[in-house]
XYZ file of C-alpha atoms in Angstrom:
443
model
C -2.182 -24.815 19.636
C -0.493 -24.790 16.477
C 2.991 -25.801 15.409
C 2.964 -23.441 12.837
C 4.426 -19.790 13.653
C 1.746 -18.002 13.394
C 1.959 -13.797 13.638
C 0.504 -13.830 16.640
C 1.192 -16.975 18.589
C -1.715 -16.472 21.311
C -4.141 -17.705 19.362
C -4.544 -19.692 16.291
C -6.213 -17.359 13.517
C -9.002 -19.359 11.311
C -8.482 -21.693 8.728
C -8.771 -20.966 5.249
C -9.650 -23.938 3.607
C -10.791 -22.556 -0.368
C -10.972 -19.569 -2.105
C -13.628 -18.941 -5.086
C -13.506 -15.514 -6.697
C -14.063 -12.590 -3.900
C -14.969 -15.048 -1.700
C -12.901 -17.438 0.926
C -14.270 -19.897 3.085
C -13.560 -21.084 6.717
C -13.366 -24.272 8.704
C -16.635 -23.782 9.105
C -18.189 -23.080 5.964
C -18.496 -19.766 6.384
C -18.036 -17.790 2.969
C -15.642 -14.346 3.718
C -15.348 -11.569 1.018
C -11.819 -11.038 0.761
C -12.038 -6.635 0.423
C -8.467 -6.179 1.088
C -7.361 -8.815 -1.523
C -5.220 -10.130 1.864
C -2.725 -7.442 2.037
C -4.059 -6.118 -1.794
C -2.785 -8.934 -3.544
C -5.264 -11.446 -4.958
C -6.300 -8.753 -8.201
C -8.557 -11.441 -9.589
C -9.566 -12.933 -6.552
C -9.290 -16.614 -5.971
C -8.907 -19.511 -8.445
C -9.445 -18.075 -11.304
C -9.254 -20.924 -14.327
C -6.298 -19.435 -16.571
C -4.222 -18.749 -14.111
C -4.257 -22.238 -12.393
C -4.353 -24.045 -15.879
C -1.223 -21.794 -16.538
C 0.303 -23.083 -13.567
C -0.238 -26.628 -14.081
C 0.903 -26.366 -18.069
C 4.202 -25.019 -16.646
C 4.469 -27.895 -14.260
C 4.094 -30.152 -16.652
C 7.015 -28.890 -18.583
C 9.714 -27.148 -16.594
C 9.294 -26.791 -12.703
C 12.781 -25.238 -11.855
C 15.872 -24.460 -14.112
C 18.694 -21.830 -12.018
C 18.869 -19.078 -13.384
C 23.091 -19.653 -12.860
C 22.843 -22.249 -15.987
C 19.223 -21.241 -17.829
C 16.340 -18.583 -18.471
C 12.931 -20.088 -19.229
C 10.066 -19.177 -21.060
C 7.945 -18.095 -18.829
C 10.145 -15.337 -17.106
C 11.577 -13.998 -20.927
C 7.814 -13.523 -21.858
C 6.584 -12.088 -18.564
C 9.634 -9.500 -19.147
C 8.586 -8.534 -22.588
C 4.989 -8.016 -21.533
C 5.998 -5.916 -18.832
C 8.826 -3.492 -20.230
C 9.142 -4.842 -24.105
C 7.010 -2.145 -24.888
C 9.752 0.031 -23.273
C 7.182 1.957 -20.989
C 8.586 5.279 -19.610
C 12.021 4.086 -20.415
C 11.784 1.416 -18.767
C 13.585 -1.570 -20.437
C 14.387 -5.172 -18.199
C 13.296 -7.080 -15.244
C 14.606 -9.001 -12.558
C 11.920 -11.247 -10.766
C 12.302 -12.674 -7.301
C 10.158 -13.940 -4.760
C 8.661 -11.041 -2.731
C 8.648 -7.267 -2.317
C 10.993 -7.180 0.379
C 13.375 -8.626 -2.124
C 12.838 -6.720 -4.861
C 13.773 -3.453 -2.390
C 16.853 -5.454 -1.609
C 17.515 -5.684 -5.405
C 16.417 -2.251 -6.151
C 19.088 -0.922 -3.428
C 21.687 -3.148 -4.696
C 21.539 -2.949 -8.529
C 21.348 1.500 -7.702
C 24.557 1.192 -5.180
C 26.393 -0.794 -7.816
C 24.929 1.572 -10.723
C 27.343 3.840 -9.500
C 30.422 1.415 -9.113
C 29.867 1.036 -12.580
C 29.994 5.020 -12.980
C 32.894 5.373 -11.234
C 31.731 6.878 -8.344
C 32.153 4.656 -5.443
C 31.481 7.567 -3.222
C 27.900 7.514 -3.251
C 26.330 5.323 -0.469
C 23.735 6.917 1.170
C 19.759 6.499 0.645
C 16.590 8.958 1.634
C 13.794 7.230 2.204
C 10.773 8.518 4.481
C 8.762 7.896 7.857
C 5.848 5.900 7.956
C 6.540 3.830 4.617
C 7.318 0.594 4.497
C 9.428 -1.087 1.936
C 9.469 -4.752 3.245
C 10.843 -7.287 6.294
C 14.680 -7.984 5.544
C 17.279 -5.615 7.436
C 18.109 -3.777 4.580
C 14.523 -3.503 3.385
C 13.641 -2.415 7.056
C 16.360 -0.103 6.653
C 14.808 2.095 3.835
C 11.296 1.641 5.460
C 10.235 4.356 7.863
C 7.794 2.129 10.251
C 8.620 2.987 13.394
C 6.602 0.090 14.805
C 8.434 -2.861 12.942
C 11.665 -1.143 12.766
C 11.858 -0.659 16.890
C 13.166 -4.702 18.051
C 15.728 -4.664 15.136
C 17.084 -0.976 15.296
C 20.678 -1.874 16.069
C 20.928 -4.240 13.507
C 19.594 -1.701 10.785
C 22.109 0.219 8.204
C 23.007 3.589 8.670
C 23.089 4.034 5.486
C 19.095 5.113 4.972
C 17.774 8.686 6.424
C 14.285 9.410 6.458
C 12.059 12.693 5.702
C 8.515 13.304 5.892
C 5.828 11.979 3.397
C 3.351 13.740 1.805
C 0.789 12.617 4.539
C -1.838 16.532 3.646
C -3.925 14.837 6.429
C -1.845 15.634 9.102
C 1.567 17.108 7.787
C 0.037 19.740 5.905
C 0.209 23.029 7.888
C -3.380 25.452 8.453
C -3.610 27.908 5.608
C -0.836 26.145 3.701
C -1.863 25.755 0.018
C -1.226 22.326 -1.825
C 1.864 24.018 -3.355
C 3.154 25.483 -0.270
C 3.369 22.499 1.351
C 4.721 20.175 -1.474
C 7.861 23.369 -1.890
C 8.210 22.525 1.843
C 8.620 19.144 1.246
C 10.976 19.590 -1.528
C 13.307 21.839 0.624
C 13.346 19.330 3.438
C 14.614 16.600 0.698
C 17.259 18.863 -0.413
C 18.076 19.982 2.763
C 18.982 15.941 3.493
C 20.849 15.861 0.524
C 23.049 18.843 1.811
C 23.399 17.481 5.128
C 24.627 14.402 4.147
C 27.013 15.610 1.340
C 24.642 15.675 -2.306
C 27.398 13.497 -3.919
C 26.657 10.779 -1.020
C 23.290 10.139 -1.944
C 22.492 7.006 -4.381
C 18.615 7.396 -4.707
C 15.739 8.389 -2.929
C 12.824 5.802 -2.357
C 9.087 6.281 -1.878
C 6.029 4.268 -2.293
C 3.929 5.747 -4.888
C 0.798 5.687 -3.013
C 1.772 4.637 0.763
C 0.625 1.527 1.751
C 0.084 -0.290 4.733
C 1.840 1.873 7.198
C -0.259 4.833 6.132
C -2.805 3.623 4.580
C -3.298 4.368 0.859
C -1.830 8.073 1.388
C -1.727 9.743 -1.814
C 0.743 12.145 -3.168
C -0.321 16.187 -4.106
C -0.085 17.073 -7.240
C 3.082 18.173 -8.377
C 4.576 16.199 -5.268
C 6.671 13.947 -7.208
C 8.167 16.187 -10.058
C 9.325 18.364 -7.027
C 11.358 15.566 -5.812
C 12.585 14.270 -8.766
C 13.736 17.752 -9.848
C 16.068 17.367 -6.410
C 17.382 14.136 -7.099
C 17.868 14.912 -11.100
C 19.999 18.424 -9.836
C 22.191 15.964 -7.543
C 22.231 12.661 -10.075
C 20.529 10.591 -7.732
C 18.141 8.385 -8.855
C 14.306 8.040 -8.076
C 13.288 4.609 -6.823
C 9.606 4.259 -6.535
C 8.348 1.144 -4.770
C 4.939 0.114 -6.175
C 5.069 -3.324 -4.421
C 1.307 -2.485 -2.986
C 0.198 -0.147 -5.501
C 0.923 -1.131 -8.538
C 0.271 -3.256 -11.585
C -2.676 -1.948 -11.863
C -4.192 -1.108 -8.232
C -4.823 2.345 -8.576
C -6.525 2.326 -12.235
C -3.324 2.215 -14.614
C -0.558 -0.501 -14.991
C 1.816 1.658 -13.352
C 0.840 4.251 -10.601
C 3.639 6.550 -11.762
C 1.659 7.567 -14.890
C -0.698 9.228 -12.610
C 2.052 11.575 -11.382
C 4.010 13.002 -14.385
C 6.798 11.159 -13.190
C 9.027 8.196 -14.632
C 11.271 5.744 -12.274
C 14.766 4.983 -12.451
C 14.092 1.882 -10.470
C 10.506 0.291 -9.870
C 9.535 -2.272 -7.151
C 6.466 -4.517 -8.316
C 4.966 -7.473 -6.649
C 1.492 -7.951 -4.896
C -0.263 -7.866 -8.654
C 2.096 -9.134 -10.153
C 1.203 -12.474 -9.546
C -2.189 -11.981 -7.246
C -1.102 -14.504 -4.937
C -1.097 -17.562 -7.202
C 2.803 -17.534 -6.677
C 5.352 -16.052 -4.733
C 6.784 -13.381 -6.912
C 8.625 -9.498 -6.787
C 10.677 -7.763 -8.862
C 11.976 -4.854 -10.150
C 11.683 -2.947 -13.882
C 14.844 -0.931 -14.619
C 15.492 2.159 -16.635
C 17.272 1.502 -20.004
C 19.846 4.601 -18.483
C 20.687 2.778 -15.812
C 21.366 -0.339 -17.545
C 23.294 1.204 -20.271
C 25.793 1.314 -17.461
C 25.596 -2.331 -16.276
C 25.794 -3.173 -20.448
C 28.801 -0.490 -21.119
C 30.792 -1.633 -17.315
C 31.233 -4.779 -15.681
C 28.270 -6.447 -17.476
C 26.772 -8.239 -14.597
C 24.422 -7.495 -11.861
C 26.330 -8.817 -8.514
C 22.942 -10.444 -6.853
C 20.448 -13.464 -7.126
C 18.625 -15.876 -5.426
C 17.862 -19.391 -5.610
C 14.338 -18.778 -6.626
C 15.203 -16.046 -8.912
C 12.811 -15.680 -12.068
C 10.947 -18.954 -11.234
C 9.754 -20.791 -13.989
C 6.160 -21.513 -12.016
C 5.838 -18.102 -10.562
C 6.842 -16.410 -13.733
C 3.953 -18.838 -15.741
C 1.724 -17.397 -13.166
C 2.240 -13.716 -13.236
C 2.003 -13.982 -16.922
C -1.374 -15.067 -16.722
C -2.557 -12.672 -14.129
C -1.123 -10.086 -16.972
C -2.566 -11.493 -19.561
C -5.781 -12.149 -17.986
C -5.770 -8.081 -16.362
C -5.337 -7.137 -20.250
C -8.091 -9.518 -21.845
C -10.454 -8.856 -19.497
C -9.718 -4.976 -19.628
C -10.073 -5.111 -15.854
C -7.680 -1.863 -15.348
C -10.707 -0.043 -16.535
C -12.894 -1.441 -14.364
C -10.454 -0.679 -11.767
C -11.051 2.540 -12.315
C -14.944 2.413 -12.563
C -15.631 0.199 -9.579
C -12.672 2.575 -7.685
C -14.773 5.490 -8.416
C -17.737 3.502 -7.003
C -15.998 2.397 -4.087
C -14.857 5.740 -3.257
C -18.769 7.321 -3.651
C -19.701 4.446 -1.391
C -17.413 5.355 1.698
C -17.870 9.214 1.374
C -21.827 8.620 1.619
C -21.501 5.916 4.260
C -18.487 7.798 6.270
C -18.185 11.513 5.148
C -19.930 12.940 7.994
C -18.958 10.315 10.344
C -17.689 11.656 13.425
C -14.933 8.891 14.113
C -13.570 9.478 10.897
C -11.077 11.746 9.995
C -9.644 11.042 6.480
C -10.921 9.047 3.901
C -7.823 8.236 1.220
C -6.669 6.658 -2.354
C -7.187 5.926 -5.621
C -8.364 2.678 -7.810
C -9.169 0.134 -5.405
C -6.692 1.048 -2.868
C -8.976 3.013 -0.381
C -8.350 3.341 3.659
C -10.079 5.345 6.364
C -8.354 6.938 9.392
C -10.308 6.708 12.731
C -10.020 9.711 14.983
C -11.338 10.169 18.252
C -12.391 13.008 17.012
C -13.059 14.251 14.209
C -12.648 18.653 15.010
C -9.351 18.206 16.664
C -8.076 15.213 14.697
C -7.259 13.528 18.150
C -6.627 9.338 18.131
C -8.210 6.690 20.037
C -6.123 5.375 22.962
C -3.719 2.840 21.001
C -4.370 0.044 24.008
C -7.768 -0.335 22.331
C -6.600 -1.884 19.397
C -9.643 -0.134 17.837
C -8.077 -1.692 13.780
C -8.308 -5.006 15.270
C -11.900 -4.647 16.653
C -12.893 -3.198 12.991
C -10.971 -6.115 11.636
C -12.977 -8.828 14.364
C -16.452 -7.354 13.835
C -16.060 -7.284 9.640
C -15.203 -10.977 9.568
C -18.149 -11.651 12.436
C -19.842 -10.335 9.109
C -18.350 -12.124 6.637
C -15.745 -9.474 5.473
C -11.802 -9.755 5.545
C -10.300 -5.890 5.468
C -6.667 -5.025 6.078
C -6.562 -2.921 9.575
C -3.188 -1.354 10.728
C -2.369 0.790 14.122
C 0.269 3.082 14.777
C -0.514 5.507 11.280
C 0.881 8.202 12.349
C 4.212 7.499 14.167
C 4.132 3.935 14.886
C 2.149 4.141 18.069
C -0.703 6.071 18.057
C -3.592 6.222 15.021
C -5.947 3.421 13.271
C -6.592 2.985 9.793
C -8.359 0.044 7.783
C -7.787 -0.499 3.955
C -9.931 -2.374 1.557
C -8.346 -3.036 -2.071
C -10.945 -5.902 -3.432
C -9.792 -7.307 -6.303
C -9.682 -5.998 -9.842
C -12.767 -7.604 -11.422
C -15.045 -6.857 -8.414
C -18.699 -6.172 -9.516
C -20.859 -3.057 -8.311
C -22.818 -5.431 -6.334
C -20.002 -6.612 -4.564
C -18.719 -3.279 -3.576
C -21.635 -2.083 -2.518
C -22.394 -5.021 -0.059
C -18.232 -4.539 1.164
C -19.158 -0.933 1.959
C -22.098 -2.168 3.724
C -20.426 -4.578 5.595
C -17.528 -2.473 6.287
C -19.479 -0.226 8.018
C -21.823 -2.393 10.219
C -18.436 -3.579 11.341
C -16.909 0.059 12.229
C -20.509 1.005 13.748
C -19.926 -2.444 15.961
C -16.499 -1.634 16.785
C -16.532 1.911 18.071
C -19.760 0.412 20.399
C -17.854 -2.047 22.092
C -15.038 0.511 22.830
């Protein structure tokens, strides 16, 4: 056995020794297309040449400065690619190491956008079930998994309450219309804001297009204007976490343009850097930091790896390489492909129930059945089994259990990386189904 925590520490999981574009390969040779991007990070797959010449060019100059005493180069230009251009208002950055802390920064900088308003009052946060928004207690506390929240409930904040995402699959009601049920949805939010006093409330937080814990749920039209109309009639702000989604996943830079909506705080990671380096971080709205700039001036957080000079070199490539390459539009093309793919493989299929998401962010919900929507006994692990059998067949997908309240329901999400060819989707969707098909037999 290892020595090395690994997540599950029953057995040891295989060893990735390389990785060469979609592909990574195994102690044992074995070539594995990464189709999930690991959890949708790697957007240009593995090693590609500019980015690791970019990393060794900034190791050669400047491998750590804190960001107490210096900036660097590479974080000041990855900021001005991301919001010089000002995009929806959107004016700085803070970078970091992760997602989960660039929710912790998100909920930090909005709390003390307020101290610097003068309204001290204000320290409550809606979030909603079933989302996640990363693995430190206070990023726990905003996420609505039920599963990973359970062992650490008494140590969560009570500051975070949670309503119900726009999950049409299963929340929305028989004979409800799209707008019905996003009005419903709306009301609940407000209601929350009454209930806990409207003045109380610092932000509310979402994912964009749910990740993990629901797999690549997508929001109705008109969804997130609703909820930002509540939020704008109380002053609250809109946080929208796009850790998973974003920078480009789902076919433009930011999955917010999709929705008519802009951010007051966004959360950005995964492709952001695409794995070559840790890195998170957040993109603020010039609004908000007209208050930091006209108060106290300072932003009352960091870290030690904050706005790494490495990681930042990194990222900047991955952006730079996303825009030469023009591989947001291909995201889109090869996302409509991939989508075609799994409705013809899996649109009749009678184990599943919901096919969902947009770019290359696509999941599939397995039902029991497919009429009454039921779910498989959760003690069969049936994610893991699709997740076994794919990489028996040389495919690594991203399976997750407990979808619909942390217990019961399976889903599996593939999100291959930006510059995947229509070959290569094809032959995922191929192999993603031999898997299911091998799964649901050994049941």
């Amino acid at each position: 056995m290892s020595h090395l925590i690994h997540r599950s520490l029953h057995a040891d999981p295989p060893l990735a020794l390389r990785g060469e574009g979609i592909h990574l390969y195994d102690q044992d040779g074995r070539a594995i297309i990464d189709a999930s991007g690991g959890a949708a990070v790697a957007c240009l797959g593995h090693g590609h040449p500019k980015v690791i010449e970019a990393i060794k060019a900034q190791l050669d100059t400047l491998s750590y400065a804190h960001t107490a005493l210096f900036s660097c180069e590479s974080a000041e230009a990855l900021a001005d690619v991301l919001v010089g251009h000002e995009p929806g208002g959107l004016t700085h950055a803070y970078f970091c190491s992760s997602g989960s802390e660039g929710n912790e920064a998100a909920i930090k900088l909005a709390r003390q956008y307020f101290l610097e308003l003068g309204q001290p009052q204000r320290t409550r946060f809606i979030a909603r079930r079933q989302s996640y928004h990363g693995n430190t207690l206070g990023a726990l506390s905003a996420g609505g998994n039920a599963m990973r929240r359970a062992p650490y409930q008494p140590l969560l904040s009570p500051a975070f309450s949670h309503v119900s995402p726009c999950y049409a699959y299963r929340g929305q009601g028989e004979g409800e219309s799209d707008e019905q049920y996003v009005t419903r949805l709306a009301g609940e939010l407000e209601a929350e804001f009454q209930r806990l006093g409207p003045d109380t409330v610092i932000g509310f937080m979402a994912e964009t297009v749910v990740g993990a814990t629901l797999g690549c749920a997508t929001a109705l039209p008109g969804y997130f204007p609703a909820m930002k109309a509540v939020c704008d009639r109380h002053g609250a702000l809109l946080i929208l976490d796009e850790v998973m989604s974003g920078m480009g996943r789902c076919g433009t830079m930011h999955t917010w343009e999709q929705e008519g909506v802009v951010p007051d705080i966004q959360i950005v990671a995964k492709g952001l850097g695409g794995g070559y380096q840790p890195i998170g971080g957040i993109l603020v709205h010039g609004r908000v930091m007209g208050a930091f700039l006209q108060g106290s001036g300072a932003f009352m957080h960091g870290h030690t790896y904050q706005a790494h000079p490495v990681a930042c070199a990194a990222a900047l490539a991955v952006q730079r390489v996303i825009a030469e390459e023009q591989l947001l539009e291909n995201a889109r093309e090869m996302g409509a492909r991939l989508e075609q793919r799994l409705l013809e493989r899996f649109g009749n299929h009678r184990h599943i129930g919901d096919i969902r998401g947009r770019g290359l962010f696509w999941a599939v919900e397995f039902v029991a059945d497919r009429a009454s929507k039921a779910v498989f006994d959760p003690a069969l692990k049936l994610n893991e089994r699709v997740k076994m059998e794919g990489y028996a067949r040389g495919l690594a997908c991203y399976p997750m259990g407990g979808t619909i309240d942390g217990r019961q329901g399976d889903h599996a999400i593939l999100a291959p990386p930006y510059n995947v060819t229509a070959e290569q989707v094809d032959t995922i969707v191929e192999r993603f189904g031999a898997a299911v098909e091998a799964a649901l037999e050994g049941l």
